[in-house]
Coordinates of C-alpha atoms in Angstrom, one line a residue:
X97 CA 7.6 27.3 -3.9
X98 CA 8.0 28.2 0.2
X99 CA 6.3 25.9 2.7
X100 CA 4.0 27.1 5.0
X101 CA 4.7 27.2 8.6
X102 CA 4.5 24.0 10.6
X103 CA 1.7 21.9 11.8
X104 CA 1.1 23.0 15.7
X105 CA -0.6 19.8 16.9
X106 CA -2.0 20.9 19.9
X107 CA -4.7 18.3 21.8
X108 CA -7.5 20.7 23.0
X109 CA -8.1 22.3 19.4
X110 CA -7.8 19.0 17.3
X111 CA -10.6 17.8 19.6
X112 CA -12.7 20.5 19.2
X113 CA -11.7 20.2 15.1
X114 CA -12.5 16.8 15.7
X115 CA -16.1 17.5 17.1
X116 CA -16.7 20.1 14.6
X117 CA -15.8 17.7 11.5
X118 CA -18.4 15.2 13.7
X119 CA -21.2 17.5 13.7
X120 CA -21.2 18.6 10.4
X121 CA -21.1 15.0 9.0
X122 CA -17.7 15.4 7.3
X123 CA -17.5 12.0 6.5
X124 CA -16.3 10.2 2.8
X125 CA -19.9 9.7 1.8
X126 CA -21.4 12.2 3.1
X127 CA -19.0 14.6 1.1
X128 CA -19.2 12.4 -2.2
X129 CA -22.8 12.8 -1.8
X130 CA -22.6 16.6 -1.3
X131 CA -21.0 17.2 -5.0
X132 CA -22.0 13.8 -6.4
X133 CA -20.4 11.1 -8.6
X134 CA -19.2 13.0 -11.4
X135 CA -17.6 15.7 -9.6
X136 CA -16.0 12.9 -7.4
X137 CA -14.4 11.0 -10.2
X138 CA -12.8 14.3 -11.3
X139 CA -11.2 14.8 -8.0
X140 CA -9.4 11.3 -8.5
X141 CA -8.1 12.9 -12.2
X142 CA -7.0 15.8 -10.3
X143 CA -9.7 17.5 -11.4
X144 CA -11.5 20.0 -9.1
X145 CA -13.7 22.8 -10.9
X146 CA -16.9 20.2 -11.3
X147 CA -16.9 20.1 -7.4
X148 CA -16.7 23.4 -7.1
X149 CA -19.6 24.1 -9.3
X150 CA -21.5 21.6 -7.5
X151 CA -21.1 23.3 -4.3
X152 CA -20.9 27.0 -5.6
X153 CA -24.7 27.9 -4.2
X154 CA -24.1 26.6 -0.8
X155 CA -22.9 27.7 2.5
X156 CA -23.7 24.9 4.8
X157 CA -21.2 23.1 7.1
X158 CA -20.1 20.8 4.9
X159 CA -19.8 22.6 1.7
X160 CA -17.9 25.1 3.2
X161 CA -15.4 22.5 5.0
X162 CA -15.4 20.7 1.5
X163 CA -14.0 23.7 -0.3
X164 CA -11.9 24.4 2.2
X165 CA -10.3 21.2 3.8
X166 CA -10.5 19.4 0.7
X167 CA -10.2 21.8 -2.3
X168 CA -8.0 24.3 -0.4
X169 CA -10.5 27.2 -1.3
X170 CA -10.4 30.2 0.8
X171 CA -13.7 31.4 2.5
X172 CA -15.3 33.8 4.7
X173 CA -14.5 34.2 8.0
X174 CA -18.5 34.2 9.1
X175 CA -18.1 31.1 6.8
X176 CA -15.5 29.6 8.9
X177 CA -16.6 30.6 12.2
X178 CA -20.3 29.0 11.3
X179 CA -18.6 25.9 10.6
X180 CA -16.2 25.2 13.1
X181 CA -18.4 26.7 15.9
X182 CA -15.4 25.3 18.6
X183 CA -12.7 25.5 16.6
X184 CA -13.1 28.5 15.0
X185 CA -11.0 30.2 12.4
X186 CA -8.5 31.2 15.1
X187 CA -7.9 27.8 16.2
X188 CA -7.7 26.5 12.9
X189 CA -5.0 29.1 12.4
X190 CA -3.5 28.2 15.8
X191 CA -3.1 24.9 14.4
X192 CA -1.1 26.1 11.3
X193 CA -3.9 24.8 9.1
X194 CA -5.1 27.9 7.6
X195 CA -4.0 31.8 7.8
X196 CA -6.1 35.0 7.6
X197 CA -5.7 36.5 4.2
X198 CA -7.7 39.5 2.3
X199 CA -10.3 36.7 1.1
X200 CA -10.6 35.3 4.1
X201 CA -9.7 32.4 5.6
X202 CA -7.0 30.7 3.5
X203 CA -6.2 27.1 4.0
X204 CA -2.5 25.8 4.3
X205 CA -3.1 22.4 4.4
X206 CA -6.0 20.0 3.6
X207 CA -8.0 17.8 5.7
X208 CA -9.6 14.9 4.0
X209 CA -12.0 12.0 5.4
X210 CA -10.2 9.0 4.5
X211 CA -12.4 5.6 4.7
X212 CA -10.9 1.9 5.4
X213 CA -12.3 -1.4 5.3
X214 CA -10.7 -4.0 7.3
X215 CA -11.5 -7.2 9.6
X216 CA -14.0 -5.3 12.5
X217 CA -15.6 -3.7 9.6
X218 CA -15.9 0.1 8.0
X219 CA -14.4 3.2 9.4
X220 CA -13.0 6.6 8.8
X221 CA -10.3 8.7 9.9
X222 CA -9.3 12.7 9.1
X223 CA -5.7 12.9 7.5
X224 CA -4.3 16.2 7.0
X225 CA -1.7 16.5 4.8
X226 CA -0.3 19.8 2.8
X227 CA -1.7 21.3 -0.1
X228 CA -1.6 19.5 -3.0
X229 CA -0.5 21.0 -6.9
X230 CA -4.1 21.3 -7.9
X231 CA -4.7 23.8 -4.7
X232 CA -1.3 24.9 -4.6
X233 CA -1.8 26.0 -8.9
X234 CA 1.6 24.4 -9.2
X235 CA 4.5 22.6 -8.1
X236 CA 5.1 21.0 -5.0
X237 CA 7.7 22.6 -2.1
X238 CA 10.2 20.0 -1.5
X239 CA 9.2 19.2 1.7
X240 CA 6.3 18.6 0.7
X241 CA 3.8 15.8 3.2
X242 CA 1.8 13.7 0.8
X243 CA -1.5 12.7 1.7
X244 CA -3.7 9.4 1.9
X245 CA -2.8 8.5 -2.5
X246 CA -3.0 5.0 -4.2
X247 CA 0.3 3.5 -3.0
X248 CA -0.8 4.7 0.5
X249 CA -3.9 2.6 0.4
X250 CA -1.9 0.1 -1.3
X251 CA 0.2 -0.9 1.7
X252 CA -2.5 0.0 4.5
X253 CA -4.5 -2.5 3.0
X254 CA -1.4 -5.3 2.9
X255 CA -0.7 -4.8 6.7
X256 CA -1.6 -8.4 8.5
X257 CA -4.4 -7.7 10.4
X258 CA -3.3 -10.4 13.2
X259 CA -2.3 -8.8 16.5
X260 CA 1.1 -7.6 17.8
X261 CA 2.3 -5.8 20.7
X262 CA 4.9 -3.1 18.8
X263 CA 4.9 -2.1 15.4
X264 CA 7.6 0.4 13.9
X265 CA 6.1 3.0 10.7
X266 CA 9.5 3.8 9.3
X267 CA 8.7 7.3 6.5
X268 CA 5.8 7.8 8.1
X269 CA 4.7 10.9 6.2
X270 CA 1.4 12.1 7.1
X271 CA 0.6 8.8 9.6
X272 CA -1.6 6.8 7.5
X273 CA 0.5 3.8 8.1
X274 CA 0.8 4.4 11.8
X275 CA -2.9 4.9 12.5
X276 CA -3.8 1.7 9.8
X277 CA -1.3 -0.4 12.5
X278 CA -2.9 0.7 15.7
X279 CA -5.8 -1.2 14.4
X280 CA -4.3 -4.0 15.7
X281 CA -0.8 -3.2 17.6
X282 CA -0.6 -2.2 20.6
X283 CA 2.4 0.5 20.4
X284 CA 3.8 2.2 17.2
X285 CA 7.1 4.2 16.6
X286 CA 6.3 6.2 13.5
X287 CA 9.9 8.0 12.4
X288 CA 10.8 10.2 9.2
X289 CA 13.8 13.1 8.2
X290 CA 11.0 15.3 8.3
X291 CA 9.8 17.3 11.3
X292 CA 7.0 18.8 8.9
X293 CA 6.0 15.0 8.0
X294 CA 6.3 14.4 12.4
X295 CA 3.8 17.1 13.1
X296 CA 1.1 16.0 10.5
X297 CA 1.5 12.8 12.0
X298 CA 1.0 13.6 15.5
X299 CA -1.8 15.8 14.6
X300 CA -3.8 13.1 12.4
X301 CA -3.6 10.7 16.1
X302 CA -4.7 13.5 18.5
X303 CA -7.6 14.3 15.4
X304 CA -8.7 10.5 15.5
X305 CA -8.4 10.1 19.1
X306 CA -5.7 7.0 18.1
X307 CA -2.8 7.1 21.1
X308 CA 0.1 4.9 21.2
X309 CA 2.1 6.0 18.3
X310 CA 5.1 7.9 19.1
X311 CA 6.8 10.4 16.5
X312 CA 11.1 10.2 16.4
X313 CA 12.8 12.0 13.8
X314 CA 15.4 10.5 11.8
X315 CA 16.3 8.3 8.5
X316 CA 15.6 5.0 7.7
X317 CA 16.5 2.5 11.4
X318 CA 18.7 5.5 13.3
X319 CA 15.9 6.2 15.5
X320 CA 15.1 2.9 16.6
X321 CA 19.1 1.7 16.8
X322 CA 19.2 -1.9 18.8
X323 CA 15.5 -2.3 19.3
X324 CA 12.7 -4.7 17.5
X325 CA 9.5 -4.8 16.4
X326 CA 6.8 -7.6 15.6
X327 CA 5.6 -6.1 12.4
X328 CA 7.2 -3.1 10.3
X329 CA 5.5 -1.1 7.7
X330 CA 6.8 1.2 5.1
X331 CA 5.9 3.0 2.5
X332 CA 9.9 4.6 2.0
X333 CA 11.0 7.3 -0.4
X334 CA 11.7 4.4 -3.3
X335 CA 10.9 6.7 -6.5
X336 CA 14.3 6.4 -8.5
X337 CA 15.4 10.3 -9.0
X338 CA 18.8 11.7 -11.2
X339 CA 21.1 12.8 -8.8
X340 CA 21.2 16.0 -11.1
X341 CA 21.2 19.4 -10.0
X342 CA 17.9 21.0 -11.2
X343 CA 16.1 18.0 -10.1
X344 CA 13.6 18.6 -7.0
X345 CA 14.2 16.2 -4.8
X346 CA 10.9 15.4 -2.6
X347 CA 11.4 14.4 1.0
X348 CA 8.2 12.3 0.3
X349 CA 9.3 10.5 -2.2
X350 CA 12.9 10.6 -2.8
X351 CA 15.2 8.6 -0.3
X352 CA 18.5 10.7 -1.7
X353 CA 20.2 7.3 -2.9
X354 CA 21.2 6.3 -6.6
X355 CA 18.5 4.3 -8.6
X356 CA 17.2 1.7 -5.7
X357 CA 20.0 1.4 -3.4
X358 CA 17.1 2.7 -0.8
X359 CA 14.7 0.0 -1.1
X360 CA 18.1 -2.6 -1.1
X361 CA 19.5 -1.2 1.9
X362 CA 16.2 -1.5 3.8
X363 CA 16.2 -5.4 2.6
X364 CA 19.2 -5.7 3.7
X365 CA 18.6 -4.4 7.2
X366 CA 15.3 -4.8 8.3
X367 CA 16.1 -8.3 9.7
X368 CA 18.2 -6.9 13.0
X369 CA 14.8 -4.9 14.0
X370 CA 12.7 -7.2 13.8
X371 CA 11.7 -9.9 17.0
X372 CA 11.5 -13.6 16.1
X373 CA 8.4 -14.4 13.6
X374 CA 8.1 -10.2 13.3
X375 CA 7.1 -8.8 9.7
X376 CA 8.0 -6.4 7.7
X377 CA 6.0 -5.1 4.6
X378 CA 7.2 -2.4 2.1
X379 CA 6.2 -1.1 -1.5
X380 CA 9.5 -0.5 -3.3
X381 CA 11.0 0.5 -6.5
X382 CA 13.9 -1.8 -8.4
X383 CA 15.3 -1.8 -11.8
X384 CA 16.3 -4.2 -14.4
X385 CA 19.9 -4.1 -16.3
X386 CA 21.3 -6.1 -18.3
X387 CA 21.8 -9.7 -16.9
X388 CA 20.3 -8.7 -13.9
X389 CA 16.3 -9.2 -13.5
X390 CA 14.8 -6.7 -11.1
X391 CA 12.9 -9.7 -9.1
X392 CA 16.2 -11.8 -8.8
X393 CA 18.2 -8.3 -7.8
X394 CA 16.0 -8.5 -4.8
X395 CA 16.9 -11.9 -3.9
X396 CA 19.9 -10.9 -3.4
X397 CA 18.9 -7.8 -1.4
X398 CA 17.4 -10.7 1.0
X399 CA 20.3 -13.1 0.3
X400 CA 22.6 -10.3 1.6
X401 CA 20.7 -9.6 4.9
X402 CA 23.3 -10.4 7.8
X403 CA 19.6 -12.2 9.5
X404 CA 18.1 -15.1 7.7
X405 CA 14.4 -13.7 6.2
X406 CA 11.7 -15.6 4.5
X407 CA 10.7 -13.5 1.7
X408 CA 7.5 -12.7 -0.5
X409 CA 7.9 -10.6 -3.2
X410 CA 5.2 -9.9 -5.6
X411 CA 6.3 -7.6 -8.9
X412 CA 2.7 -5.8 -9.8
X413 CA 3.6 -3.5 -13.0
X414 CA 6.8 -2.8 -14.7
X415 CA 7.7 0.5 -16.5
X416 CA 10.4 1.3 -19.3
X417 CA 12.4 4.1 -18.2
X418 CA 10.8 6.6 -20.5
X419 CA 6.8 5.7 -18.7
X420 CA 8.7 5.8 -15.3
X421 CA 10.1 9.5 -15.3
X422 CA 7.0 10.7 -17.3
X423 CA 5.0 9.5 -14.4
X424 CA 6.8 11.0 -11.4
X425 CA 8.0 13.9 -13.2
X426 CA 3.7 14.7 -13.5
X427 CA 3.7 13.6 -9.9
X428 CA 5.5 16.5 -8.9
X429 CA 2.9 19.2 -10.5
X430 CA 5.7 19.5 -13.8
X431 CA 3.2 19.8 -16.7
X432 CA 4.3 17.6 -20.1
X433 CA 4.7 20.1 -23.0
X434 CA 6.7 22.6 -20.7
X435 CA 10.3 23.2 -21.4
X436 CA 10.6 22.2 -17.4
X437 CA 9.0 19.1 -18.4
X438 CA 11.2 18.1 -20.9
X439 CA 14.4 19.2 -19.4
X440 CA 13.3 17.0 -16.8
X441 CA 13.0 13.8 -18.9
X442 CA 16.1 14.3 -20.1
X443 CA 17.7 14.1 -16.5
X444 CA 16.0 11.2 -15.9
X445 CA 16.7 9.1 -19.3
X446 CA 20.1 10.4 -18.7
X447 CA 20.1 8.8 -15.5
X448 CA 18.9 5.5 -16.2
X449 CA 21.1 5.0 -19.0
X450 CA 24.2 5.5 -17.1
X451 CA 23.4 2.4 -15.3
X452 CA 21.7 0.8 -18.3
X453 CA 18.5 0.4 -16.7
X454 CA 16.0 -1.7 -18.9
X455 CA 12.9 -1.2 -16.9
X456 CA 11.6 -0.2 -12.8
X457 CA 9.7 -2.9 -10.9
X458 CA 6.9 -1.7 -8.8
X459 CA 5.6 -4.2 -6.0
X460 CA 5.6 -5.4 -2.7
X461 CA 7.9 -7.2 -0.4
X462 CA 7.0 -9.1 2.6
X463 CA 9.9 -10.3 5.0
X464 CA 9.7 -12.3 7.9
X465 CA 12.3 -13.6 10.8
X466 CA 12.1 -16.6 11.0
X467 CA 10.9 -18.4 14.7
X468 CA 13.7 -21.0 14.8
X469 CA 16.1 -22.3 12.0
X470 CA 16.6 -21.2 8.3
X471 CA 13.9 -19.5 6.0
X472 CA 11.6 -21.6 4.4
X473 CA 9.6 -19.4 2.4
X474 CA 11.5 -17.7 -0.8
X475 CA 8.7 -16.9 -3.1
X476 CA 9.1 -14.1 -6.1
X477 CA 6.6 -13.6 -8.4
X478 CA 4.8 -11.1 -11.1
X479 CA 1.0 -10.8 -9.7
X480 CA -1.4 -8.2 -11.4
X481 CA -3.0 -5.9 -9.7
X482 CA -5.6 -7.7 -7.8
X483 CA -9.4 -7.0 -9.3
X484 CA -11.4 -7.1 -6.5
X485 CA -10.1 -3.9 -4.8
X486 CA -10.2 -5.9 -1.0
X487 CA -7.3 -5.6 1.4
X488 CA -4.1 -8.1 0.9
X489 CA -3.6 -8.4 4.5
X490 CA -5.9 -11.1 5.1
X491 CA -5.1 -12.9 2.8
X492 CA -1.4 -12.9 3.2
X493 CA -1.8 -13.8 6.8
X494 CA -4.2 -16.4 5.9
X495 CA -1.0 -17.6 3.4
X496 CA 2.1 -17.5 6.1
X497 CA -0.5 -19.5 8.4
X498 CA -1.1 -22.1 5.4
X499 CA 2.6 -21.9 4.8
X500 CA 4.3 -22.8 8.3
X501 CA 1.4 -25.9 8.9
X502 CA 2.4 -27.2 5.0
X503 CA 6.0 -27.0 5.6
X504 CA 5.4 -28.9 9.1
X505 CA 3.5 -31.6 6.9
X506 CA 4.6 -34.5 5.3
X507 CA 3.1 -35.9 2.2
X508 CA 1.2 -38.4 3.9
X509 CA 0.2 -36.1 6.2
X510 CA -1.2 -34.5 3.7
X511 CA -2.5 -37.1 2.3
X512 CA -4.7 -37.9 5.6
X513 CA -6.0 -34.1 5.2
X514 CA -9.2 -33.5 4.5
X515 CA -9.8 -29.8 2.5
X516 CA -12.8 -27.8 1.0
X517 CA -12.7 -25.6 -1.6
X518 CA -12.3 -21.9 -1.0
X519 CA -15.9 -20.2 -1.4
X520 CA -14.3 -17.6 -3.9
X521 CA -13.0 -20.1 -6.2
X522 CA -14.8 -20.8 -9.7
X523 CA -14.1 -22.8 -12.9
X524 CA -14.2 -22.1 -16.2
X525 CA -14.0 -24.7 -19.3
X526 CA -13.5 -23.9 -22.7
X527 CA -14.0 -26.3 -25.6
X528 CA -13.2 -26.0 -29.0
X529 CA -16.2 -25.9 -31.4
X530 CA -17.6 -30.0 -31.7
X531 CA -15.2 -31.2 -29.1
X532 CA -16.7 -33.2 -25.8
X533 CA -13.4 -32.8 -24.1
X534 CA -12.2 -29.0 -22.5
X535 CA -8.9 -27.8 -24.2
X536 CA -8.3 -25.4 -21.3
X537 CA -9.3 -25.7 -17.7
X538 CA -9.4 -23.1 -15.3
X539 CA -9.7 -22.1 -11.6
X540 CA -10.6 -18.6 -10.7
X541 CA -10.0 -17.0 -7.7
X542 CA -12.3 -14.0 -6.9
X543 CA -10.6 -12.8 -3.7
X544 CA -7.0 -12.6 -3.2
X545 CA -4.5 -11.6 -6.0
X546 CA -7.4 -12.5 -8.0
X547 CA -5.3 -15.4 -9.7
X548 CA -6.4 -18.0 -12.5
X549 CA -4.7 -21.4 -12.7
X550 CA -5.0 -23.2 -16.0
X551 CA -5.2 -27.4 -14.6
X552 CA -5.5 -30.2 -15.9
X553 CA -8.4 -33.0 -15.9
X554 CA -6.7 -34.8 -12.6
X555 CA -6.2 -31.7 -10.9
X556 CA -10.0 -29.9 -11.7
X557 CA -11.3 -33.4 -10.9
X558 CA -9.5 -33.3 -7.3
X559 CA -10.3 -29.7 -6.5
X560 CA -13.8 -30.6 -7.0
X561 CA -14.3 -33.4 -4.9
X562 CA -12.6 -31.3 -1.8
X563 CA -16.2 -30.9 0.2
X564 CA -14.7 -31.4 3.4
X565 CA -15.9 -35.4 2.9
X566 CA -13.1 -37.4 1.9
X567 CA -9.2 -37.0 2.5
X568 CA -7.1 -36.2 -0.1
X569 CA -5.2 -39.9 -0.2
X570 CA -8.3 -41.4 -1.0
X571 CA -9.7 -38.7 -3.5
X572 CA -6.5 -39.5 -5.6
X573 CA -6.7 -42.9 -5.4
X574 CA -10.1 -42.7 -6.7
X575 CA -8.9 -40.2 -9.5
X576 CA -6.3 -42.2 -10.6
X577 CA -8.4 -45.5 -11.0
X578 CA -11.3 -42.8 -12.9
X579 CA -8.8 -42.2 -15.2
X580 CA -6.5 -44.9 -15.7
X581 CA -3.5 -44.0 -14.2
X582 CA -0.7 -44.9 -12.5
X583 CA -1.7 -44.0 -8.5
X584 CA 1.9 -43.6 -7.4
X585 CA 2.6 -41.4 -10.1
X586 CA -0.5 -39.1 -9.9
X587 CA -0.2 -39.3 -6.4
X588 CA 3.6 -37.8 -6.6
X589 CA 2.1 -35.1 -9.8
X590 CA -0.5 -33.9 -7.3
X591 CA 0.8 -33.3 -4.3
X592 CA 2.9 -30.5 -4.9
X593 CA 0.3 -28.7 -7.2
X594 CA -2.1 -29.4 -4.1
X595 CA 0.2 -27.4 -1.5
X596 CA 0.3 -24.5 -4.0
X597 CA -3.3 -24.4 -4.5
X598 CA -3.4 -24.5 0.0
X599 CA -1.0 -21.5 0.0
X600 CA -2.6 -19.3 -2.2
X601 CA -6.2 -19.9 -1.1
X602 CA -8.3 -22.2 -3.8
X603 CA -8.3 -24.8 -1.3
X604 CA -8.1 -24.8 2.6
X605 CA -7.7 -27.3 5.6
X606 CA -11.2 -28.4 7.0

């Protein structure tokens, strides 16, 4: 399918598109309310004809910029022109966001209101993006610029939301990365291959008012040769795609390596860009073969890195090969049952079986530079998705922090250290039928990655005397005599079970 001309991000006109979408209330719950809650959930399943029936009997503002910015419906040109009174439909064309056609005004892109949550509180940008496959009636150009989409929200929600003075948004895409940093960086490079994926990104600042993020074109760190950066985000083309001729190959998506050799080559030189204590964050792809675990392959991605990193690297899902081309195969706007379809999977299985690939890891990773001296954190582990839906970021910052004061802590440091239980935290007992004692003893986290930890007596007993009273020497002393024990030795079984619970937020310094 042939893209659309470019994006023509020119300031005066997204400001007046700005003040239009302002005036008319073009806002995430004000557009949700507009077709309601079953139309809305349909929209998430890719699903848009209940929306349009909701809105079929109205021309107000926002109806009309509904059907248009987010559905990618034509309309009038009276329509238009009532809507974006200082816009107009000339700007909008002007802008490369629409075209005049016989039914109007034709949109070429889409312009959604995209909510976030973070530490100041709620807010909202406008992300245009291209049209996606349910607008577009099928599949995608290959240069295709995704818009705001799960694994999006995913890392914009993981960024640390501690200040910085330069951040570096390395795929950019449509900017959603960029404009989460400048939340709380003071400069951002924002790079990608794709001048199509530059101009939605340039656009999406001037539309949100947001300056000091600066568009360079070019792959993975060639743009930003020999400088460095306090935190780096990315959100990189990792989807695993048969190097196969027939086989689209989306700029958004696909980084034009074999299998994960993208995700490993960022791992492995990432360190060099960033400044002393910088981050970086990235979702990424990796497979499993035989002998060779997807979560230990990337410790040696990190191993491999020329600059020592601490690492954190959470596995979320896993996918056999067959679930992992059906899914991005779909992605594309491929239908299952086609002949395409299943040409398709066969390029794919054929792929991963040339490397003997057992399974694709999905996760996140979370690399840091150390200040001074070797890593000290090397932490790889399979988290569920977490339940609560909140942001990461906090938390993870609130874990590095808890990280580099345990690691400057000595036991009986720790020991004089007085903690309090996490206000999220929660336990749950279960007892056999007749039985006084608890068979299994639990502590629930409600905020985080939503973990539970299965403890024992000693353990529950400790956690719940942690009021921000007593230090912990003296709770396990008093355990220890409660119960019989040997202090020494419960004070040597606790201790590192007590650091764990500190890093990942049941219990916290007072």
């Amino acid at each position: 399918m042939p893209s659309p001309p470019l994006p023509q991000p020119e300031p005066a006109l997204c400001l007046a598109l700005a003040a239009d979408l302002r005036a008319a209330r073009f806002h995430g719950e004000d557009v949700r309310a507009a077709w309601g809650e079953l139309a809305d959930d349909a929209i998430a399943r890719g699903l848009r004809r209940p929306a349009e029936r909701a809105l079929a009997d109205r021309d107000d503002p926002i109806a009309v910029l509904a059907r248009l910015l987010v559905l990618g419906m034509p309309q009038s040109l009276s329509q238009v022109e009532s809507a974006l009174p200082r816009t107009t439909a000339a700007g909008l064309v002007a802008l490369g966001l629409a075209e005049v056609s016989a039914d109007g005004i034709r949109p070429l892109a889409v312009v959604r209101p995209q909510p976030y949550v973070d530490d100041t509180g709620e807010g909202g940008w406008w992300v245009a993006s291209d049209l996606d496959e349910a607008a577009l009636g099928g599949p995608l150009p290959e240069d295709h610029v995704l818009g705001v989409g799960g694994a999006s929200l995913t890392l914009a929600g993981l960024q640390l939301p501690t200040p910085a003075r330069r951040g570096l948004d390395v795929g950019t895409g449509c900017g959603i990365q960029a404009l989460r940093a400048r939340r709380n960086v003071a400069e951002v490079v924002a790079t990608d291959i794709s001048e199509r994926a530059l101009r939605f990104t340039r656009l999406n600042a001037l539309l949100n008012s947001v300056d000091g993020i600066e568009p360079r074109r070019g792959s993975m760190f060639s743009p930003v040769a020999g400088e460095q950066f306090d935190r780096i985000a990315s959100n990189p083309p990792f989807v695993i795609t048969p190097r196969a001729e027939g086989v689209p190959e989306y700029e958004y998506r696909d980084g034009g390596m074999i299998g994960d050799d993208l995700v490993a080559e960022f791992v492995r030189s990432v360190g060099s860009h960033l400044t002393p204590g910088g981050v970086a964050q990235l979702l990424g792809n990796w497979e499993t073969r035989p002998g060779a675990v997807g979560l230990d392959r990337v410790r040696d991605w990190v191993a491999q890195s020329p600059v020592p990193l601490d690492a954190w690297v959470v596995e979320r899902e896993t996918l056999d090969p067959l679930s992992y081309a059906e899914l991005w195969i779909r992605d594309g706007g491929t239908l299952p049952g086609s002949p395409e379809f299943g040409r398709l999977i066969d390029a794919w299985l054929e792929d991963f079986a040339g490397r003997h690939v057992e399974g694709v890891g999905f996760g996140y990773i979370l690399l840091r530079r150390p200040m001074a001296g070797g890593p000290t954190l090397a932490r790889y582990e399979r988290v569920g998705t977490p339940p609560s839906g909140a942001p990461l970021g906090p938390h993870l910052a609130e874990a590095l922090s808890a990280h580099d004061r345990l690691t400057a802590l000595a036991d009986g440091d720790l020991e004089a250290s007085v903690l309090t239980v996490a206000p999220d935290v929660s336990e749950a007992r279960h007892h056999l039928p007749g039985s006084e004692s608890p068979s299994v003893i639990e502590l629930r986290q409600g905020g985080g990655f939503g973990r539970v930890i299965e403890v024992d007596p000693a353990l529950a007993a400790l956690v719940g005397a942690c009021d921000g009273d007593l230090a912990v020497g003296p709770l396990v002393a008093a355990i220890a005599e409660l119960l019989e024990v040997d202090g020494a030795a419960l004070r040597e079984d606790l201790l590192p079970r007590i650091r764990e619970l500190i890093f990942t937020g049941f219990l916290r310094f007072s």
